[in-house]
PDB file of C-alpha atoms in Angstrom:
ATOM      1  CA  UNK A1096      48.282 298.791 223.638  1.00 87.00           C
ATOM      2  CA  UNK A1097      45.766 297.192 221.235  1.00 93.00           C
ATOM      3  CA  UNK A1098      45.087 300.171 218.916  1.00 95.00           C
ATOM      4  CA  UNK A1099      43.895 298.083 215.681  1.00 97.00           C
ATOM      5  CA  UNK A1100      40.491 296.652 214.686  1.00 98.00           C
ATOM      6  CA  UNK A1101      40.248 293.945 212.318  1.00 98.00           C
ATOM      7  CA  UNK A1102      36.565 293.340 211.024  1.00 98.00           C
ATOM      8  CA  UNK A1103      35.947 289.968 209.238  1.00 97.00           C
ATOM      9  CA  UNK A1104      33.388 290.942 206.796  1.00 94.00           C
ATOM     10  CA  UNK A1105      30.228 288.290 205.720  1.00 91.00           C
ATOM     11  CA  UNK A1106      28.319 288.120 209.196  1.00 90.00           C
ATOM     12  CA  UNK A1107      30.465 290.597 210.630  1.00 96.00           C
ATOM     13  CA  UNK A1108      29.837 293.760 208.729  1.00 97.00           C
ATOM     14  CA  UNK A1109      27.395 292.665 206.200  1.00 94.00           C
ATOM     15  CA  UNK A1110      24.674 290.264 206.698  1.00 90.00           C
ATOM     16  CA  UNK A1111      25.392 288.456 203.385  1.00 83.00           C
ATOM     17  CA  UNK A1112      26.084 284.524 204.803  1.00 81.00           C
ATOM     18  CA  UNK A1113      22.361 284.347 203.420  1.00 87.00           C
ATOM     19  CA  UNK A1114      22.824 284.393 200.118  1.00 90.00           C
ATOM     20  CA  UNK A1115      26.059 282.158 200.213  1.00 89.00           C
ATOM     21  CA  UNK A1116      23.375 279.469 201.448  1.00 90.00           C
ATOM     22  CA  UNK A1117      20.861 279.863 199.355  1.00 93.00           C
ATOM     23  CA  UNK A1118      22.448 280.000 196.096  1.00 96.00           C
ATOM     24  CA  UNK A1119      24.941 277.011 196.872  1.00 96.00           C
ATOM     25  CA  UNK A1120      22.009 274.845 198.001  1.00 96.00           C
ATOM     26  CA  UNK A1121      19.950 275.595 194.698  1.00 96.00           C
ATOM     27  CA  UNK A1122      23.041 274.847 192.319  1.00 97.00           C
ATOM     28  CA  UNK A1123      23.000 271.265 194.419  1.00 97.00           C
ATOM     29  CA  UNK A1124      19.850 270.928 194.067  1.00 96.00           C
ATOM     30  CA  UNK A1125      19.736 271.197 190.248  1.00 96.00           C
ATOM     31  CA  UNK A1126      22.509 268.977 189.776  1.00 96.00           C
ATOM     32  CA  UNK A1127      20.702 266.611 192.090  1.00 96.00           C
ATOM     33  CA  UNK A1128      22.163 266.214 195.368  1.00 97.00           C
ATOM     34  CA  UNK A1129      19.174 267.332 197.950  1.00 94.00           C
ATOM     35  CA  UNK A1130      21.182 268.940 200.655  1.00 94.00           C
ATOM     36  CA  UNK A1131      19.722 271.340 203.248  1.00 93.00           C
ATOM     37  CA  UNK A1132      20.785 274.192 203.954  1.00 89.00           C
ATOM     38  CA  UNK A1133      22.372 273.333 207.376  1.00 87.00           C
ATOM     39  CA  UNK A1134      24.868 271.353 204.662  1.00 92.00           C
ATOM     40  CA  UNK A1135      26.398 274.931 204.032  1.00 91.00           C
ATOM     41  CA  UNK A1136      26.757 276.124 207.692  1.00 85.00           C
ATOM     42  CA  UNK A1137      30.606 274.128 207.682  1.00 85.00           C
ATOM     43  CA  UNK A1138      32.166 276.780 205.340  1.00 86.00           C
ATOM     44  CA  UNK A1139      31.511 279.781 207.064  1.00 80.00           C
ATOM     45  CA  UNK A1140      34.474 282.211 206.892  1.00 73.00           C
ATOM     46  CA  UNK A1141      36.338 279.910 203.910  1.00 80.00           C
ATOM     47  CA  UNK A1142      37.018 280.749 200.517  1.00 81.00           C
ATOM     48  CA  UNK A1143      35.016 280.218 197.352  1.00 88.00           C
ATOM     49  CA  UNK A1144      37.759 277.804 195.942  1.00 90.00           C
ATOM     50  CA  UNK A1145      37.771 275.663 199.265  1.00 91.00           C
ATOM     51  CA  UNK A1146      34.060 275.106 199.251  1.00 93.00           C
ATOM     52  CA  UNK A1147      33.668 274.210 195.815  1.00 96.00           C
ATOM     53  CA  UNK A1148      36.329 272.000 195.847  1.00 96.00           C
ATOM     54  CA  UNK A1149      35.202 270.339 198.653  1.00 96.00           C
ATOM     55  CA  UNK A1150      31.780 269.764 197.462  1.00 97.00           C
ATOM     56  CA  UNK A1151      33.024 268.559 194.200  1.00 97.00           C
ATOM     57  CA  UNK A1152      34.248 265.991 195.428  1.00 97.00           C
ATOM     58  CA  UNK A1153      31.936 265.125 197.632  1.00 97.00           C
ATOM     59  CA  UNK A1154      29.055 265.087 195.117  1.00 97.00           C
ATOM     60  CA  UNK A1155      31.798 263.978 191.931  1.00 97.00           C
ATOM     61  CA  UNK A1156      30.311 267.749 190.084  1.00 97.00           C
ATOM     62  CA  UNK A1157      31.308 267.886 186.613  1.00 96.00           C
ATOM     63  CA  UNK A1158      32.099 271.333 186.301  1.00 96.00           C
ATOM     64  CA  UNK A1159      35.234 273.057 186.978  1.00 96.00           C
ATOM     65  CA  UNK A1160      35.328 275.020 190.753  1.00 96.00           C
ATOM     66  CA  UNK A1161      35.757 278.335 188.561  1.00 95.00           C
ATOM     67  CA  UNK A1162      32.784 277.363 186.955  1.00 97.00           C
ATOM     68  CA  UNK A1163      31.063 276.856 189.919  1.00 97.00           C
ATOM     69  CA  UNK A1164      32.201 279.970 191.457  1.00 95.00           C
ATOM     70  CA  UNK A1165      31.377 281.878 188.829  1.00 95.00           C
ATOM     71  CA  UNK A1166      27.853 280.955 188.958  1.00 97.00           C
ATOM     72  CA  UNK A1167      27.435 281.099 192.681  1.00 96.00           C
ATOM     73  CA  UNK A1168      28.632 284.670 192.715  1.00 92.00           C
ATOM     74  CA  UNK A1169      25.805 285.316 189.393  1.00 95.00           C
ATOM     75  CA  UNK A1170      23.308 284.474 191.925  1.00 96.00           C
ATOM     76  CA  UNK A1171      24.645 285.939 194.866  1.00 91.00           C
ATOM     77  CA  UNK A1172      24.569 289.315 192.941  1.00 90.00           C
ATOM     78  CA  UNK A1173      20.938 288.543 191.820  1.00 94.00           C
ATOM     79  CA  UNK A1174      19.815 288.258 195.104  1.00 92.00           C
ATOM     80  CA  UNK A1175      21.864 291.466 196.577  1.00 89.00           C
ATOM     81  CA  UNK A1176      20.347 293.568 193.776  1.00 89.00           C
ATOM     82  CA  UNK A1177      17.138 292.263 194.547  1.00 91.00           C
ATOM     83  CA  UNK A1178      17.471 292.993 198.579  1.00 89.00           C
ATOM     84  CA  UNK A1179      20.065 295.554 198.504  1.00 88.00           C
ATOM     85  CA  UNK A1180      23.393 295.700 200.651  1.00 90.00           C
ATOM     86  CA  UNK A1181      21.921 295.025 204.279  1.00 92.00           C
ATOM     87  CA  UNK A1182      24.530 295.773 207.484  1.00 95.00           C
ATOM     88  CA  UNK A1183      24.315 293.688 210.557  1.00 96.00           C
ATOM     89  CA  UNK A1184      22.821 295.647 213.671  1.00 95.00           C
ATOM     90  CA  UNK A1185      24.621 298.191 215.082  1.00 97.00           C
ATOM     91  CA  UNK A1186      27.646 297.673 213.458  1.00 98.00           C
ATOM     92  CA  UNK A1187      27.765 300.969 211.626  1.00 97.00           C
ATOM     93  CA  UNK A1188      27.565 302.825 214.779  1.00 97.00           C
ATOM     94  CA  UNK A1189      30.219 300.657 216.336  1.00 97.00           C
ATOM     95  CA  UNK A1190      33.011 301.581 213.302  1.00 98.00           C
ATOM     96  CA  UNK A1191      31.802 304.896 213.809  1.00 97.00           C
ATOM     97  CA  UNK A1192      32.811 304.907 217.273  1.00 95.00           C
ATOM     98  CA  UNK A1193      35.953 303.285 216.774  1.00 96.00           C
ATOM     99  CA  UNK A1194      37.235 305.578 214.632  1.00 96.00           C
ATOM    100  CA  UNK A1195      36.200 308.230 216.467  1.00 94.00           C
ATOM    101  CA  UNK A1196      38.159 307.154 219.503  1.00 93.00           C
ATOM    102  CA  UNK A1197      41.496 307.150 217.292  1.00 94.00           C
ATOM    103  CA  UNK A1198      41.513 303.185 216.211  1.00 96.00           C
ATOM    104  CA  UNK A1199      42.852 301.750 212.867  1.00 97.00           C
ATOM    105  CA  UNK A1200      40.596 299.896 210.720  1.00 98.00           C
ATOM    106  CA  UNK A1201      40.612 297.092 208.405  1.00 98.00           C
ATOM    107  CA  UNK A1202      38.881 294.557 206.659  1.00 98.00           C
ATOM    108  CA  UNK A1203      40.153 291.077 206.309  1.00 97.00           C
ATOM    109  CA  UNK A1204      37.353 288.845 204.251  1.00 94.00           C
ATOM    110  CA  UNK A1205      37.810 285.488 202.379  1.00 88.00           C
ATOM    111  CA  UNK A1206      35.436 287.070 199.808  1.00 88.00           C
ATOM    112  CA  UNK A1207      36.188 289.005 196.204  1.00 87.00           C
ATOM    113  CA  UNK A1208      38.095 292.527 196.422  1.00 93.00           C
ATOM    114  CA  UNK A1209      35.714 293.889 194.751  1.00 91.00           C
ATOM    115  CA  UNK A1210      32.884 292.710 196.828  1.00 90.00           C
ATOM    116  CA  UNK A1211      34.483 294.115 200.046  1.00 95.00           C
ATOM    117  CA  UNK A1212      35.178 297.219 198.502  1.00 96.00           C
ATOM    118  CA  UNK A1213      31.148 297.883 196.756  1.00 92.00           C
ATOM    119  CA  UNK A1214      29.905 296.797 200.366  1.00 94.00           C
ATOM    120  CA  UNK A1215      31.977 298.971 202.257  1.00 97.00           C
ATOM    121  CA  UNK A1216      30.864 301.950 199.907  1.00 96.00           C
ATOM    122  CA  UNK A1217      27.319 301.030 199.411  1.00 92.00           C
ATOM    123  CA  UNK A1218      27.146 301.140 203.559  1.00 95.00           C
ATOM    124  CA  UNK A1219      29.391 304.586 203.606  1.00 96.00           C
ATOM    125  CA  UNK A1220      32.001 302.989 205.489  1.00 97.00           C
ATOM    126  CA  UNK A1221      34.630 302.832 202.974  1.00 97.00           C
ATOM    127  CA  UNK A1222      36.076 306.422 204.767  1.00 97.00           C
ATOM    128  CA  UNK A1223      36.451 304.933 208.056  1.00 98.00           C
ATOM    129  CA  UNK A1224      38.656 301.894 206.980  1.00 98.00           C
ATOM    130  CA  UNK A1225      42.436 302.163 205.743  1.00 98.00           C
ATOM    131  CA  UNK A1226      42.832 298.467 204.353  1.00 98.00           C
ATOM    132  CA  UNK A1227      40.746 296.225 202.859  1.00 97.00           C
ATOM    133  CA  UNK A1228      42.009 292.710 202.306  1.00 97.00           C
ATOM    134  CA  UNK A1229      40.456 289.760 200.524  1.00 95.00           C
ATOM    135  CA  UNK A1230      41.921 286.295 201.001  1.00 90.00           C
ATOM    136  CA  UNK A1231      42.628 286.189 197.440  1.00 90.00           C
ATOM    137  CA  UNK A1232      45.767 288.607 198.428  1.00 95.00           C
ATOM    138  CA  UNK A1233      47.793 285.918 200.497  1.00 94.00           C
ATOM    139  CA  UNK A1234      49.068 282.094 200.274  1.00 93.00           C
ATOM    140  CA  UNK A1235      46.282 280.276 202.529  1.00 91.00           C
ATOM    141  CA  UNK A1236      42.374 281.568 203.652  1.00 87.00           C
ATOM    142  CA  UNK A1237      40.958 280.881 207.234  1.00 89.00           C
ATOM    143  CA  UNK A1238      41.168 279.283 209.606  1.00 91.00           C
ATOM    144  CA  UNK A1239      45.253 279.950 208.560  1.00 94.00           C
ATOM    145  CA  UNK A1240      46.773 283.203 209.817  1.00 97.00           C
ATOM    146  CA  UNK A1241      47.552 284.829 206.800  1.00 97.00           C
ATOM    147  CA  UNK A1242      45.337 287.577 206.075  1.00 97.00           C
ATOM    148  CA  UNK A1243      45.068 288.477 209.252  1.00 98.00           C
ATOM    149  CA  UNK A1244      48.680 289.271 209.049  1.00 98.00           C
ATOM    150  CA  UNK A1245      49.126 290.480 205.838  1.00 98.00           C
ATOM    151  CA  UNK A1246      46.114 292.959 206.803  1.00 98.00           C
ATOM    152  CA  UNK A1247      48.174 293.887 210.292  1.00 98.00           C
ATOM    153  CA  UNK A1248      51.132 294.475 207.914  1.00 98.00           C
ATOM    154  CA  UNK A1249      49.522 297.079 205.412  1.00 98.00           C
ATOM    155  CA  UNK A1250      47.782 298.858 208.842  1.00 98.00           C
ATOM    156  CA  UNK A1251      51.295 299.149 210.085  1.00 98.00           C
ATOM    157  CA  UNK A1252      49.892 297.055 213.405  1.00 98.00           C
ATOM    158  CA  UNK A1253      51.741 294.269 215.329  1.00 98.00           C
ATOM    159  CA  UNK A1254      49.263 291.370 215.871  1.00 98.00           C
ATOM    160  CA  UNK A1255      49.712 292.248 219.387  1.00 96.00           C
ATOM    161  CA  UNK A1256      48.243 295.301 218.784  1.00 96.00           C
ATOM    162  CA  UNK A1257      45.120 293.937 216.678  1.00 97.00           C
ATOM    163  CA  UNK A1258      42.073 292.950 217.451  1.00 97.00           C
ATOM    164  CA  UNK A1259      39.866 290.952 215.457  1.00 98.00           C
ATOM    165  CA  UNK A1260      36.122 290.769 215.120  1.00 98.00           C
ATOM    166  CA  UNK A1261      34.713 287.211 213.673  1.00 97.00           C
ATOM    167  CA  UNK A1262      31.569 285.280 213.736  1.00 94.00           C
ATOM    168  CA  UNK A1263      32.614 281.831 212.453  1.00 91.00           C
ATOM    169  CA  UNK A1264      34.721 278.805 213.965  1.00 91.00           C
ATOM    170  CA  UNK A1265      37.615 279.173 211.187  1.00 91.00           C
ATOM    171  CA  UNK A1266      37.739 283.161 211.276  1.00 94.00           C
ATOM    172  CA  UNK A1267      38.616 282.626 215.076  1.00 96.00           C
ATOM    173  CA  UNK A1268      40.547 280.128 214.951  1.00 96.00           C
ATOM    174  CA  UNK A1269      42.681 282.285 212.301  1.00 96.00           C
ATOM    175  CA  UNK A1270      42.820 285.466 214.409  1.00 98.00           C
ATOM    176  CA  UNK A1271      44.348 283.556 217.170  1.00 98.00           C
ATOM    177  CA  UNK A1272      46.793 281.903 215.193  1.00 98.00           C
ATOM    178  CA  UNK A1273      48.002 285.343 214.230  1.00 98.00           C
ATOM    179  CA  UNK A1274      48.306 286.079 217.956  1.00 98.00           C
ATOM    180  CA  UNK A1275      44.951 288.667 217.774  1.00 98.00           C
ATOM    181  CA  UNK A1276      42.725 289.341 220.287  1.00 97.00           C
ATOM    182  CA  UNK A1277      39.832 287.930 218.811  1.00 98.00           C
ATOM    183  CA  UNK A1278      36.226 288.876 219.616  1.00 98.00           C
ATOM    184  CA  UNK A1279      33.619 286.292 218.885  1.00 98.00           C
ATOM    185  CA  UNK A1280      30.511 287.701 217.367  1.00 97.00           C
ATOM    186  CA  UNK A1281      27.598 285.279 217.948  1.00 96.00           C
ATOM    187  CA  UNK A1282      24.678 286.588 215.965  1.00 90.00           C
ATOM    188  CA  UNK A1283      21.467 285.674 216.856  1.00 87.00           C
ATOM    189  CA  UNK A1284      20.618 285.870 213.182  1.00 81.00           C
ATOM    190  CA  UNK A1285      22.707 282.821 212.557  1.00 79.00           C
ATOM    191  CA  UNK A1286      23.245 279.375 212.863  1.00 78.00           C
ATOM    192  CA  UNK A1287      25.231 279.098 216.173  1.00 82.00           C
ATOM    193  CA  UNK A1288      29.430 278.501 215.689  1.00 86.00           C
ATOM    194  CA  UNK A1289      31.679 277.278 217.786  1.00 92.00           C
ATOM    195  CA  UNK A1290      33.647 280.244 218.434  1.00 96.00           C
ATOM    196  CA  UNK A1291      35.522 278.668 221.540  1.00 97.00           C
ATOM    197  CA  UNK A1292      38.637 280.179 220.217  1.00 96.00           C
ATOM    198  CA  UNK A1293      37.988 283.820 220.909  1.00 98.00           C
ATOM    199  CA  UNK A1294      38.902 285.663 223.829  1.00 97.00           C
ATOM    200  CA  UNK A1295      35.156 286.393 224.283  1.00 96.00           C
ATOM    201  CA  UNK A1296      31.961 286.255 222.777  1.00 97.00           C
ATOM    202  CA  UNK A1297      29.048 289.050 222.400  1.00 97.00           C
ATOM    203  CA  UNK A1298      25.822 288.498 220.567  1.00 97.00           C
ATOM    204  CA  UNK A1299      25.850 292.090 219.480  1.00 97.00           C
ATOM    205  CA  UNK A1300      27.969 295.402 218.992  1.00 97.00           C
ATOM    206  CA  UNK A1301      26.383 297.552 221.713  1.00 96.00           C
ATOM    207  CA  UNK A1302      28.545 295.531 224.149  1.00 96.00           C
ATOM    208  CA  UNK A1303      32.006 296.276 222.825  1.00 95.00           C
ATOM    209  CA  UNK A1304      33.736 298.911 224.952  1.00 90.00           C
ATOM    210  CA  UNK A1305      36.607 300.292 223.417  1.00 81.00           C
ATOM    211  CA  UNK A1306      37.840 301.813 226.505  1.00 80.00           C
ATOM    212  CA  UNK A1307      37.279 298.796 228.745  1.00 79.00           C
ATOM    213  CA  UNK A1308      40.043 296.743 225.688  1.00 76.00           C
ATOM    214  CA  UNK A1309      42.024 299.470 225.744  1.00 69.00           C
ATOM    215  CA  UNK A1310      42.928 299.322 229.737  1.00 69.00           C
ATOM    216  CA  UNK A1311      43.072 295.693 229.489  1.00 64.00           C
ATOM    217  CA  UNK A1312      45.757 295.769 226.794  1.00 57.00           C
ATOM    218  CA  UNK A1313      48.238 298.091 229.061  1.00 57.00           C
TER     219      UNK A1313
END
């Protein structure tokens, strides 16, 4: 029986991809490369070291991908203090109701610990969740298996009892990889991913019935 839910979090539980775009593209633009902001859609779900590295190369940056990092998340915390910690529709109610009908919960994010932990308290849904796991904890981010496991393992789940809930190409592809019952999660909100690799796809949280994956699963 699948008795686990596995919430991705950027898209997923917090509508943060936003500010990932926007403070990427201007650090491009000052160091002269005039992307849009389409450029950014590709690293959806991967970590901060994977993107930087990639577009260092790509546009020969001088700066280290710390360095980079470092300044993307400055500005990424300039615009969250500015706008707040905003959830994505109907999500709140939907870990709400999860947890009310007996499920485990857990978090498995490519971004900072810390991050996942402040949003997860600044929404009042750090109670309802018993792990939360940044890629930063295991070997390899999306779209390889390994937090997704390592997350199953501290929940005391087998992947065959976990379900995952993802919004981008390489957060689906993961969760299947780790044998999950993935969930795409095509927001309106957001550039549209090619989430081909879950089991299904729902453009919003009002349409997950816990009961209906619950019979299917026996």
């Amino acid at each position: 029986m699948m008795n686990t839910f596995i919430f991705d979090m950027d898209g997923v539980l917090v509508d943060s991809e936003y500010t990932y775009f926007k403070s990427k593209t201007d650090i491009l633009h000052e160091a002269g490369h005039d992307v849009p902001v389409s450029y950014q859609y590709q690293f959806m779900g991967t970590t901060s070291e994977f993107m930087w590295q990639k577009m260092k190369d790509e546009f020969n940056l001088p700066k280290t991908v710390k360095e980079y990092g470092k300044e993307m998340n400055r500005r990424r915390d300039e615009i969250i203090q500015k706008d707040g910690i905003r959830p994505i529709a109907n999500v709140k109610d939907l870990v709400k109701r999860l947890y009310q009908a007996g499920f485990t919960l857990g978090v498995a994010s490519a971004s900072r610990k810390k991050e996942i932990i402040r949003n997860l308290e600044e929404l009042g849904l750090d109670a309802y969740f018993t792990q939360a796991v940044s890629a930063e904890e295991v070997a390899h981010s999306k779209p390889e298996p390994d937090v997704f496991l390592h997350t199953a393992q501290l929940l005391g789940s087998t992947p065959e009892e976990c379900i995952v809930i993802e919004d981008t190409k390489n957060g689906t592809r993961a969760a299947k990889a780790a044998n999950m019952y993935c969930i795409g999660f095509a927001n309106p909100d957001y550039p549209q991913q090619d989430l081909s690799c879950a089991d299904e796809v729902i453009t919003d949280f009002r349409e997950i019935d816990e009961n209906r994956l619950n019979e299917k699963s026996k």
